[in-house]
Amino acid sequence: MRSRNMFVALCGVGACAAVAILTGVAGSTSAAEPAAAKQAAMTETPDSEKPKYTADGKLIAPAADVYREWIFIGTPITPNDLNDGEAAFPEFHNVYINPTAWKEWKKTGQFPDGTFLVKELTSVGAKKATSGNGYFQGEFIGLETSIKDTKRFPAEAKGWAYFSFGHKYPLAKEAAAAQFSSCAQCHVQNAGTDMVFSQYYPPLRAAKGGK
Protein backbone atom coordinates (compact mmCIF):
# COMPACT_ATOMS: atom_id res chain seq x y z
CA MET A 1 0.00 0.00 0.00
CA ARG A 2 2.81 2.40 0.91
CA SER A 3 4.61 1.67 -2.35
CA ARG A 4 1.41 2.30 -4.31
CA ASN A 5 0.81 5.60 -2.48
CA MET A 6 4.35 6.69 -3.24
CA PHE A 7 3.87 5.78 -6.91
CA VAL A 8 0.65 7.78 -7.10
CA ALA A 9 2.29 10.68 -5.33
CA LEU A 10 5.26 10.63 -7.70
CA CYS A 11 2.97 10.39 -10.71
CA GLY A 12 0.99 13.30 -9.35
CA VAL A 13 4.15 15.36 -8.96
CA GLY A 14 5.30 14.39 -12.45
CA ALA A 15 1.95 15.29 -13.95
CA CYS A 16 1.97 18.64 -12.20
CA ALA A 17 5.51 19.27 -13.39
CA ALA A 18 4.58 18.31 -16.94
CA VAL A 19 1.56 20.58 -16.86
CA ALA A 20 3.71 23.39 -15.50
CA ILE A 21 6.31 22.90 -18.23
CA LEU A 22 3.70 22.81 -20.97
CA THR A 23 2.00 25.83 -19.51
CA GLY A 24 5.32 27.65 -19.44
CA VAL A 25 6.02 26.78 -23.08
CA ALA A 26 2.56 27.90 -24.11
CA GLY A 27 2.99 31.07 -22.12
CA SER A 28 6.33 31.77 -23.81
CA THR A 29 4.79 31.19 -27.24
CA SER A 30 1.91 33.51 -26.45
CA ALA A 31 4.33 36.15 -25.23
CA ALA A 32 6.44 35.81 -28.37
CA GLU A 33 3.49 36.18 -30.73
CA PRO A 34 2.81 39.88 -30.01
CA ALA A 35 6.53 40.64 -30.42
CA ALA A 36 6.61 38.86 -33.78
CA ALA A 37 3.46 40.64 -34.87
CA LYS A 38 4.94 43.95 -33.80
CA GLN A 39 8.13 43.28 -35.77
CA ALA A 40 6.11 42.30 -38.85
CA ALA A 41 4.08 45.48 -38.54
CA MET A 42 7.27 47.53 -38.34
CA THR A 43 8.73 46.02 -41.53
CA GLU A 44 5.54 45.85 -43.58
CA THR A 45 5.36 48.37 -46.40
CA PRO A 46 2.47 50.83 -45.93
CA ASP A 47 -0.11 51.03 -48.71
CA SER A 48 0.98 54.60 -49.45
CA GLU A 49 4.39 53.26 -50.53
CA LYS A 50 3.10 50.40 -52.67
CA PRO A 51 2.88 50.77 -56.45
CA LYS A 52 -0.60 50.61 -57.96
CA TYR A 53 -1.26 48.87 -61.27
CA THR A 54 -4.05 48.75 -63.81
CA ALA A 55 -5.73 45.47 -64.73
CA ASP A 56 -3.38 45.08 -67.70
CA GLY A 57 -0.23 45.61 -65.63
CA LYS A 58 0.53 49.28 -66.27
CA LEU A 59 1.85 51.36 -63.39
CA ILE A 60 -0.38 54.17 -62.21
CA ALA A 61 1.57 57.40 -61.79
CA PRO A 62 2.39 58.02 -58.12
CA ALA A 63 1.03 61.21 -56.59
CA ALA A 64 3.45 64.08 -56.05
CA ASP A 65 2.03 64.90 -52.64
CA VAL A 66 2.96 61.35 -51.59
CA TYR A 67 6.46 60.78 -52.98
CA ARG A 68 7.65 64.29 -52.13
CA GLU A 69 7.27 63.23 -48.49
CA TRP A 70 9.69 60.33 -49.03
CA ILE A 71 13.46 60.33 -48.57
CA PHE A 72 15.22 62.67 -51.00
CA ILE A 73 18.56 61.20 -52.09
CA GLY A 74 19.91 63.57 -54.72
CA THR A 75 19.68 65.52 -57.98
CA PRO A 76 22.09 64.39 -60.69
CA ILE A 77 22.27 66.29 -63.98
CA THR A 78 24.18 65.84 -67.24
CA PRO A 79 23.65 69.23 -68.95
CA ASN A 80 23.75 69.74 -72.68
CA ASP A 81 26.51 72.32 -72.25
CA LEU A 82 28.92 69.62 -71.08
CA ASN A 83 27.86 67.00 -73.63
CA ASP A 84 28.31 68.59 -77.07
CA GLY A 85 24.83 70.07 -76.87
CA GLU A 86 23.05 66.70 -76.83
CA ALA A 87 23.08 65.03 -73.42
CA ALA A 88 21.05 61.84 -73.07
CA PHE A 89 19.52 63.16 -69.84
CA PRO A 90 19.82 66.97 -69.81
CA GLU A 91 17.26 67.51 -67.03
CA PHE A 92 17.64 67.70 -63.28
CA HIS A 93 16.59 64.39 -61.74
CA ASN A 94 15.16 64.83 -58.24
CA VAL A 95 15.17 61.32 -56.81
CA TYR A 96 13.15 59.97 -53.88
CA ILE A 97 13.08 56.53 -52.23
CA ASN A 98 10.22 55.11 -50.18
CA PRO A 99 10.91 55.17 -46.41
CA THR A 100 10.58 51.41 -45.84
CA ALA A 101 13.26 50.64 -48.44
CA TRP A 102 15.44 53.41 -47.00
CA LYS A 103 15.29 51.83 -43.54
CA GLU A 104 16.30 48.45 -44.96
CA TRP A 105 19.14 50.07 -46.93
CA LYS A 106 20.47 51.66 -43.75
CA LYS A 107 20.24 48.34 -41.93
CA THR A 108 21.59 45.88 -44.51
CA GLY A 109 22.94 47.85 -47.47
CA GLN A 110 20.45 46.05 -49.72
CA PHE A 111 17.41 47.20 -51.67
CA PRO A 112 14.48 44.96 -50.66
CA ASP A 113 11.50 43.91 -52.72
CA GLY A 114 9.13 46.85 -52.64
CA THR A 115 11.85 49.44 -53.25
CA PHE A 116 10.18 52.32 -55.07
CA LEU A 117 12.34 55.06 -56.57
CA VAL A 118 10.74 58.15 -58.08
CA LYS A 119 12.64 60.46 -60.40
CA GLU A 120 10.98 63.84 -60.88
CA LEU A 121 12.45 65.74 -63.81
CA THR A 122 12.88 69.50 -63.99
CA SER A 123 14.31 71.65 -66.74
CA VAL A 124 17.51 73.63 -66.52
CA GLY A 125 16.31 77.14 -65.76
CA ALA A 126 18.58 80.09 -65.04
CA LYS A 127 22.33 79.83 -65.36
CA LYS A 128 23.03 82.89 -63.29
CA ALA A 129 22.11 83.61 -59.69
CA THR A 130 23.19 86.05 -56.99
CA SER A 131 25.67 83.40 -55.85
CA GLY A 132 27.27 83.13 -59.31
CA ASN A 133 27.02 81.13 -62.50
CA GLY A 134 25.68 77.60 -62.48
CA TYR A 135 22.73 75.38 -63.30
CA PHE A 136 19.48 76.14 -61.49
CA GLN A 137 16.23 74.22 -61.67
CA GLY A 138 13.42 75.51 -63.84
CA GLU A 139 10.02 73.82 -64.18
CA PHE A 140 8.72 70.29 -63.65
CA ILE A 141 8.77 68.52 -66.99
CA GLY A 142 8.67 64.76 -66.42
CA LEU A 143 8.35 61.73 -64.17
CA GLU A 144 10.02 58.33 -64.13
CA THR A 145 10.08 55.49 -61.61
CA SER A 146 11.85 52.23 -60.89
CA ILE A 147 10.47 49.41 -58.76
CA LYS A 148 11.96 46.21 -57.40
CA ASP A 149 9.59 43.24 -57.32
CA THR A 150 11.34 39.94 -58.00
CA LYS A 151 8.02 38.08 -58.22
CA ARG A 152 6.62 40.43 -60.85
CA PHE A 153 9.55 41.51 -63.00
CA PRO A 154 12.10 39.48 -65.00
CA ALA A 155 15.29 37.97 -63.64
CA GLU A 156 17.40 39.48 -66.42
CA ALA A 157 16.63 42.88 -64.85
CA LYS A 158 17.24 41.45 -61.36
CA GLY A 159 13.55 41.89 -60.56
CA TRP A 160 13.43 45.60 -61.42
CA ALA A 161 11.26 47.51 -63.88
CA TYR A 162 11.44 51.07 -65.18
CA PHE A 163 8.55 53.32 -66.11
CA SER A 164 8.31 56.72 -67.82
CA PHE A 165 5.25 58.95 -67.69
CA GLY A 166 6.69 61.39 -70.19
CA HIS A 167 9.04 64.36 -70.38
CA LYS A 168 6.39 66.98 -71.02
CA TYR A 169 3.26 68.03 -69.16
CA PRO A 170 0.55 66.86 -69.07
CA LEU A 171 2.08 63.53 -68.06
CA ALA A 172 0.58 60.12 -68.76
CA LYS A 173 -1.56 58.74 -65.95
CA GLU A 174 -0.21 55.21 -66.43
CA ALA A 175 2.78 53.57 -68.08
CA ALA A 176 3.96 50.14 -69.19
CA ALA A 177 7.36 48.84 -68.11
CA ALA A 178 10.19 49.84 -70.44
CA GLN A 179 11.90 47.22 -72.58
CA PHE A 180 15.04 45.68 -71.05
CA SER A 181 17.33 47.19 -73.68
CA SER A 182 16.01 50.73 -73.22
CA CYS A 183 16.88 51.13 -69.54
CA ALA A 184 17.51 48.05 -67.40
CA GLN A 185 20.41 46.83 -69.51
CA CYS A 186 22.43 49.95 -68.74
CA HIS A 187 21.72 49.52 -65.02
CA VAL A 188 22.84 45.88 -65.11
CA GLN A 189 26.15 46.93 -66.63
CA ASN A 190 26.86 50.12 -64.69
CA ALA A 191 24.88 50.47 -61.46
CA GLY A 192 26.87 50.65 -58.24
CA THR A 193 24.56 48.54 -56.07
CA ASP A 194 21.97 46.10 -57.38
CA MET A 195 20.29 48.15 -60.13
CA VAL A 196 20.77 51.55 -58.52
CA PHE A 197 23.47 54.09 -59.42
CA SER A 198 24.35 54.47 -55.76
CA GLN A 199 27.80 55.78 -56.68
CA TYR A 200 26.20 59.10 -57.66
CA TYR A 201 24.11 59.59 -54.51
CA PRO A 202 26.07 60.67 -51.40
CA PRO A 203 23.12 60.06 -49.03
CA LEU A 204 22.97 56.43 -50.16
CA ARG A 205 26.71 55.95 -49.81
CA ALA A 206 26.75 57.54 -46.35
CA ALA A 207 23.76 55.60 -45.01
CA LYS A 208 24.59 52.16 -46.43
CA GLY A 209 24.34 49.50 -43.75
CA GLY A 210 25.81 46.05 -43.43
CA LYS A 211 29.39 47.30 -43.58
mmCIF file of C-alpha atoms in Angstrom:
data_model
loop_
_atom_site.group_PDB
_atom_site.id
_atom_site.type_symbol
_atom_site.label_atom_id
_atom_site.label_comp_id
_atom_site.label_asym_id
_atom_site.label_seq_id
_atom_site.Cartn_x
_atom_site.Cartn_y
_atom_site.Cartn_z
ATOM 1 C CA MET A 1 0.000 0.000 0.000
ATOM 2 C CA ARG A 2 2.809 2.399 0.914
ATOM 3 C CA SER A 3 4.606 1.670 -2.350
ATOM 4 C CA ARG A 4 1.409 2.304 -4.311
ATOM 5 C CA ASN A 5 0.812 5.596 -2.482
ATOM 6 C CA MET A 6 4.349 6.687 -3.238
ATOM 7 C CA PHE A 7 3.867 5.781 -6.906
ATOM 8 C CA VAL A 8 0.650 7.783 -7.096
ATOM 9 C CA ALA A 9 2.294 10.684 -5.328
ATOM 10 C CA LEU A 10 5.260 10.635 -7.699
ATOM 11 C CA CYS A 11 2.972 10.389 -10.713
ATOM 12 C CA GLY A 12 0.994 13.298 -9.350
ATOM 13 C CA VAL A 13 4.149 15.362 -8.962
ATOM 14 C CA GLY A 14 5.295 14.386 -12.449
ATOM 15 C CA ALA A 15 1.947 15.286 -13.951
ATOM 16 C CA CYS A 16 1.970 18.640 -12.196
ATOM 17 C CA ALA A 17 5.513 19.268 -13.394
ATOM 18 C CA ALA A 18 4.584 18.315 -16.944
ATOM 19 C CA VAL A 19 1.562 20.584 -16.860
ATOM 20 C CA ALA A 20 3.708 23.391 -15.499
ATOM 21 C CA ILE A 21 6.310 22.899 -18.228
ATOM 22 C CA LEU A 22 3.697 22.805 -20.969
ATOM 23 C CA THR A 23 1.996 25.833 -19.505
ATOM 24 C CA GLY A 24 5.321 27.649 -19.444
ATOM 25 C CA VAL A 25 6.017 26.784 -23.080
ATOM 26 C CA ALA A 26 2.558 27.901 -24.112
ATOM 27 C CA GLY A 27 2.995 31.069 -22.122
ATOM 28 C CA SER A 28 6.329 31.771 -23.810
ATOM 29 C CA THR A 29 4.792 31.187 -27.236
ATOM 30 C CA SER A 30 1.914 33.507 -26.451
ATOM 31 C CA ALA A 31 4.326 36.153 -25.228
ATOM 32 C CA ALA A 32 6.444 35.813 -28.372
ATOM 33 C CA GLU A 33 3.486 36.182 -30.728
ATOM 34 C CA PRO A 34 2.813 39.877 -30.006
ATOM 35 C CA ALA A 35 6.526 40.637 -30.418
ATOM 36 C CA ALA A 36 6.611 38.861 -33.783
ATOM 37 C CA ALA A 37 3.458 40.637 -34.869
ATOM 38 C CA LYS A 38 4.944 43.951 -33.796
ATOM 39 C CA GLN A 39 8.131 43.284 -35.774
ATOM 40 C CA ALA A 40 6.111 42.303 -38.847
ATOM 41 C CA ALA A 41 4.078 45.476 -38.541
ATOM 42 C CA MET A 42 7.273 47.534 -38.341
ATOM 43 C CA THR A 43 8.734 46.023 -41.534
ATOM 44 C CA GLU A 44 5.537 45.853 -43.584
ATOM 45 C CA THR A 45 5.363 48.375 -46.398
ATOM 46 C CA PRO A 46 2.474 50.829 -45.935
ATOM 47 C CA ASP A 47 -0.112 51.032 -48.711
ATOM 48 C CA SER A 48 0.976 54.597 -49.447
ATOM 49 C CA GLU A 49 4.393 53.263 -50.534
ATOM 50 C CA LYS A 50 3.105 50.401 -52.667
ATOM 51 C CA PRO A 51 2.882 50.772 -56.447
ATOM 52 C CA LYS A 52 -0.602 50.614 -57.961
ATOM 53 C CA TYR A 53 -1.257 48.867 -61.271
ATOM 54 C CA THR A 54 -4.046 48.749 -63.806
ATOM 55 C CA ALA A 55 -5.730 45.466 -64.725
ATOM 56 C CA ASP A 56 -3.383 45.075 -67.702
ATOM 57 C CA GLY A 57 -0.229 45.610 -65.633
ATOM 58 C CA LYS A 58 0.534 49.277 -66.268
ATOM 59 C CA LEU A 59 1.853 51.357 -63.390
ATOM 60 C CA ILE A 60 -0.385 54.174 -62.210
ATOM 61 C CA ALA A 61 1.572 57.397 -61.791
ATOM 62 C CA PRO A 62 2.390 58.021 -58.115
ATOM 63 C CA ALA A 63 1.029 61.213 -56.589
ATOM 64 C CA ALA A 64 3.451 64.085 -56.054
ATOM 65 C CA ASP A 65 2.028 64.898 -52.638
ATOM 66 C CA VAL A 66 2.955 61.351 -51.590
ATOM 67 C CA TYR A 67 6.464 60.781 -52.977
ATOM 68 C CA ARG A 68 7.648 64.294 -52.129
ATOM 69 C CA GLU A 69 7.267 63.234 -48.494
ATOM 70 C CA TRP A 70 9.687 60.330 -49.029
ATOM 71 C CA ILE A 71 13.463 60.327 -48.573
ATOM 72 C CA PHE A 72 15.216 62.670 -51.005
ATOM 73 C CA ILE A 73 18.560 61.196 -52.087
ATOM 74 C CA GLY A 74 19.915 63.566 -54.718
ATOM 75 C CA THR A 75 19.680 65.523 -57.976
ATOM 76 C CA PRO A 76 22.086 64.390 -60.694
ATOM 77 C CA ILE A 77 22.271 66.285 -63.975
ATOM 78 C CA THR A 78 24.178 65.841 -67.236
ATOM 79 C CA PRO A 79 23.648 69.227 -68.948
ATOM 80 C CA ASN A 80 23.749 69.739 -72.684
ATOM 81 C CA ASP A 81 26.514 72.319 -72.245
ATOM 82 C CA LEU A 82 28.916 69.620 -71.078
ATOM 83 C CA ASN A 83 27.855 66.999 -73.632
ATOM 84 C CA ASP A 84 28.314 68.588 -77.067
ATOM 85 C CA GLY A 85 24.825 70.067 -76.868
ATOM 86 C CA GLU A 86 23.046 66.696 -76.827
ATOM 87 C CA ALA A 87 23.078 65.034 -73.423
ATOM 88 C CA ALA A 88 21.053 61.843 -73.067
ATOM 89 C CA PHE A 89 19.522 63.159 -69.843
ATOM 90 C CA PRO A 90 19.825 66.967 -69.807
ATOM 91 C CA GLU A 91 17.257 67.510 -67.034
ATOM 92 C CA PHE A 92 17.642 67.700 -63.280
ATOM 93 C CA HIS A 93 16.593 64.386 -61.737
ATOM 94 C CA ASN A 94 15.163 64.835 -58.242
ATOM 95 C CA VAL A 95 15.174 61.322 -56.809
ATOM 96 C CA TYR A 96 13.149 59.972 -53.879
ATOM 97 C CA ILE A 97 13.078 56.526 -52.231
ATOM 98 C CA ASN A 98 10.217 55.106 -50.184
ATOM 99 C CA PRO A 99 10.908 55.174 -46.407
ATOM 100 C CA THR A 100 10.582 51.411 -45.843
ATOM 101 C CA ALA A 101 13.256 50.637 -48.436
ATOM 102 C CA TRP A 102 15.435 53.409 -47.000
ATOM 103 C CA LYS A 103 15.288 51.830 -43.542
ATOM 104 C CA GLU A 104 16.302 48.454 -44.963
ATOM 105 C CA TRP A 105 19.137 50.067 -46.928
ATOM 106 C CA LYS A 106 20.475 51.657 -43.755
ATOM 107 C CA LYS A 107 20.235 48.341 -41.930
ATOM 108 C CA THR A 108 21.593 45.878 -44.512
ATOM 109 C CA GLY A 109 22.937 47.855 -47.466
ATOM 110 C CA GLN A 110 20.454 46.047 -49.716
ATOM 111 C CA PHE A 111 17.406 47.197 -51.674
ATOM 112 C CA PRO A 112 14.477 44.960 -50.656
ATOM 113 C CA ASP A 113 11.503 43.910 -52.722
ATOM 114 C CA GLY A 114 9.129 46.850 -52.636
ATOM 115 C CA THR A 115 11.847 49.440 -53.247
ATOM 116 C CA PHE A 116 10.177 52.324 -55.068
ATOM 117 C CA LEU A 117 12.341 55.056 -56.572
ATOM 118 C CA VAL A 118 10.741 58.149 -58.079
ATOM 119 C CA LYS A 119 12.645 60.465 -60.399
ATOM 120 C CA GLU A 120 10.982 63.838 -60.881
ATOM 121 C CA LEU A 121 12.450 65.740 -63.814
ATOM 122 C CA THR A 122 12.883 69.497 -63.991
ATOM 123 C CA SER A 123 14.310 71.647 -66.742
ATOM 124 C CA VAL A 124 17.511 73.630 -66.519
ATOM 125 C CA GLY A 125 16.314 77.139 -65.764
ATOM 126 C CA ALA A 126 18.578 80.093 -65.042
ATOM 127 C CA LYS A 127 22.327 79.826 -65.365
ATOM 128 C CA LYS A 128 23.028 82.892 -63.285
ATOM 129 C CA ALA A 129 22.112 83.611 -59.688
ATOM 130 C CA THR A 130 23.186 86.047 -56.985
ATOM 131 C CA SER A 131 25.669 83.400 -55.851
ATOM 132 C CA GLY A 132 27.268 83.133 -59.306
ATOM 133 C CA ASN A 133 27.022 81.132 -62.499
ATOM 134 C CA GLY A 134 25.682 77.602 -62.476
ATOM 135 C CA TYR A 135 22.727 75.377 -63.303
ATOM 136 C CA PHE A 136 19.478 76.140 -61.492
ATOM 137 C CA GLN A 137 16.230 74.222 -61.668
ATOM 138 C CA GLY A 138 13.418 75.513 -63.844
ATOM 139 C CA GLU A 139 10.015 73.822 -64.182
ATOM 140 C CA PHE A 140 8.725 70.295 -63.653
ATOM 141 C CA ILE A 141 8.767 68.520 -66.994
ATOM 142 C CA GLY A 142 8.670 64.760 -66.421
ATOM 143 C CA LEU A 143 8.352 61.730 -64.174
ATOM 144 C CA GLU A 144 10.016 58.327 -64.129
ATOM 145 C CA THR A 145 10.076 55.485 -61.606
ATOM 146 C CA SER A 146 11.853 52.227 -60.894
ATOM 147 C CA ILE A 147 10.470 49.407 -58.765
ATOM 148 C CA LYS A 148 11.955 46.209 -57.397
ATOM 149 C CA ASP A 149 9.586 43.243 -57.320
ATOM 150 C CA THR A 150 11.336 39.939 -58.003
ATOM 151 C CA LYS A 151 8.024 38.075 -58.224
ATOM 152 C CA ARG A 152 6.616 40.429 -60.850
ATOM 153 C CA PHE A 153 9.551 41.514 -63.002
ATOM 154 C CA PRO A 154 12.104 39.478 -65.004
ATOM 155 C CA ALA A 155 15.290 37.966 -63.637
ATOM 156 C CA GLU A 156 17.404 39.476 -66.417
ATOM 157 C CA ALA A 157 16.634 42.877 -64.854
ATOM 158 C CA LYS A 158 17.243 41.451 -61.358
ATOM 159 C CA GLY A 159 13.552 41.890 -60.560
ATOM 160 C CA TRP A 160 13.435 45.599 -61.417
ATOM 161 C CA ALA A 161 11.265 47.508 -63.877
ATOM 162 C CA TYR A 162 11.441 51.069 -65.180
ATOM 163 C CA PHE A 163 8.550 53.324 -66.106
ATOM 164 C CA SER A 164 8.312 56.719 -67.816
ATOM 165 C CA PHE A 165 5.248 58.950 -67.690
ATOM 166 C CA GLY A 166 6.689 61.393 -70.188
ATOM 167 C CA HIS A 167 9.039 64.358 -70.383
ATOM 168 C CA LYS A 168 6.393 66.981 -71.022
ATOM 169 C CA TYR A 169 3.256 68.029 -69.162
ATOM 170 C CA PRO A 170 0.546 66.856 -69.068
ATOM 171 C CA LEU A 171 2.075 63.527 -68.062
ATOM 172 C CA ALA A 172 0.577 60.123 -68.757
ATOM 173 C CA LYS A 173 -1.557 58.738 -65.948
ATOM 174 C CA GLU A 174 -0.211 55.208 -66.431
ATOM 175 C CA ALA A 175 2.782 53.570 -68.083
ATOM 176 C CA ALA A 176 3.956 50.139 -69.188
ATOM 177 C CA ALA A 177 7.356 48.842 -68.109
ATOM 178 C CA ALA A 178 10.186 49.835 -70.438
ATOM 179 C CA GLN A 179 11.901 47.224 -72.580
ATOM 180 C CA PHE A 180 15.036 45.684 -71.050
ATOM 181 C CA SER A 181 17.333 47.188 -73.683
ATOM 182 C CA SER A 182 16.012 50.731 -73.217
ATOM 183 C CA CYS A 183 16.883 51.133 -69.542
ATOM 184 C CA ALA A 184 17.507 48.051 -67.398
ATOM 185 C CA GLN A 185 20.410 46.827 -69.514
ATOM 186 C CA CYS A 186 22.430 49.946 -68.737
ATOM 187 C CA HIS A 187 21.720 49.518 -65.021
ATOM 188 C CA VAL A 188 22.841 45.877 -65.106
ATOM 189 C CA GLN A 189 26.147 46.931 -66.632
ATOM 190 C CA ASN A 190 26.865 50.120 -64.694
ATOM 191 C CA ALA A 191 24.878 50.466 -61.461
ATOM 192 C CA GLY A 192 26.869 50.652 -58.239
ATOM 193 C CA THR A 193 24.560 48.540 -56.074
ATOM 194 C CA ASP A 194 21.973 46.098 -57.380
ATOM 195 C CA MET A 195 20.287 48.154 -60.133
ATOM 196 C CA VAL A 196 20.767 51.551 -58.522
ATOM 197 C CA PHE A 197 23.474 54.095 -59.419
ATOM 198 C CA SER A 198 24.349 54.475 -55.761
ATOM 199 C CA GLN A 199 27.804 55.777 -56.684
ATOM 200 C CA TYR A 200 26.200 59.101 -57.659
ATOM 201 C CA TYR A 201 24.110 59.586 -54.512
ATOM 202 C CA PRO A 202 26.070 60.669 -51.401
ATOM 203 C CA PRO A 203 23.119 60.059 -49.025
ATOM 204 C CA LEU A 204 22.973 56.425 -50.161
ATOM 205 C CA ARG A 205 26.713 55.949 -49.806
ATOM 206 C CA ALA A 206 26.749 57.539 -46.350
ATOM 207 C CA ALA A 207 23.765 55.595 -45.013
ATOM 208 C CA LYS A 208 24.594 52.159 -46.429
ATOM 209 C CA GLY A 209 24.344 49.505 -43.746
ATOM 210 C CA GLY A 210 25.814 46.047 -43.428
ATOM 211 C CA LYS A 211 29.391 47.302 -43.578
#
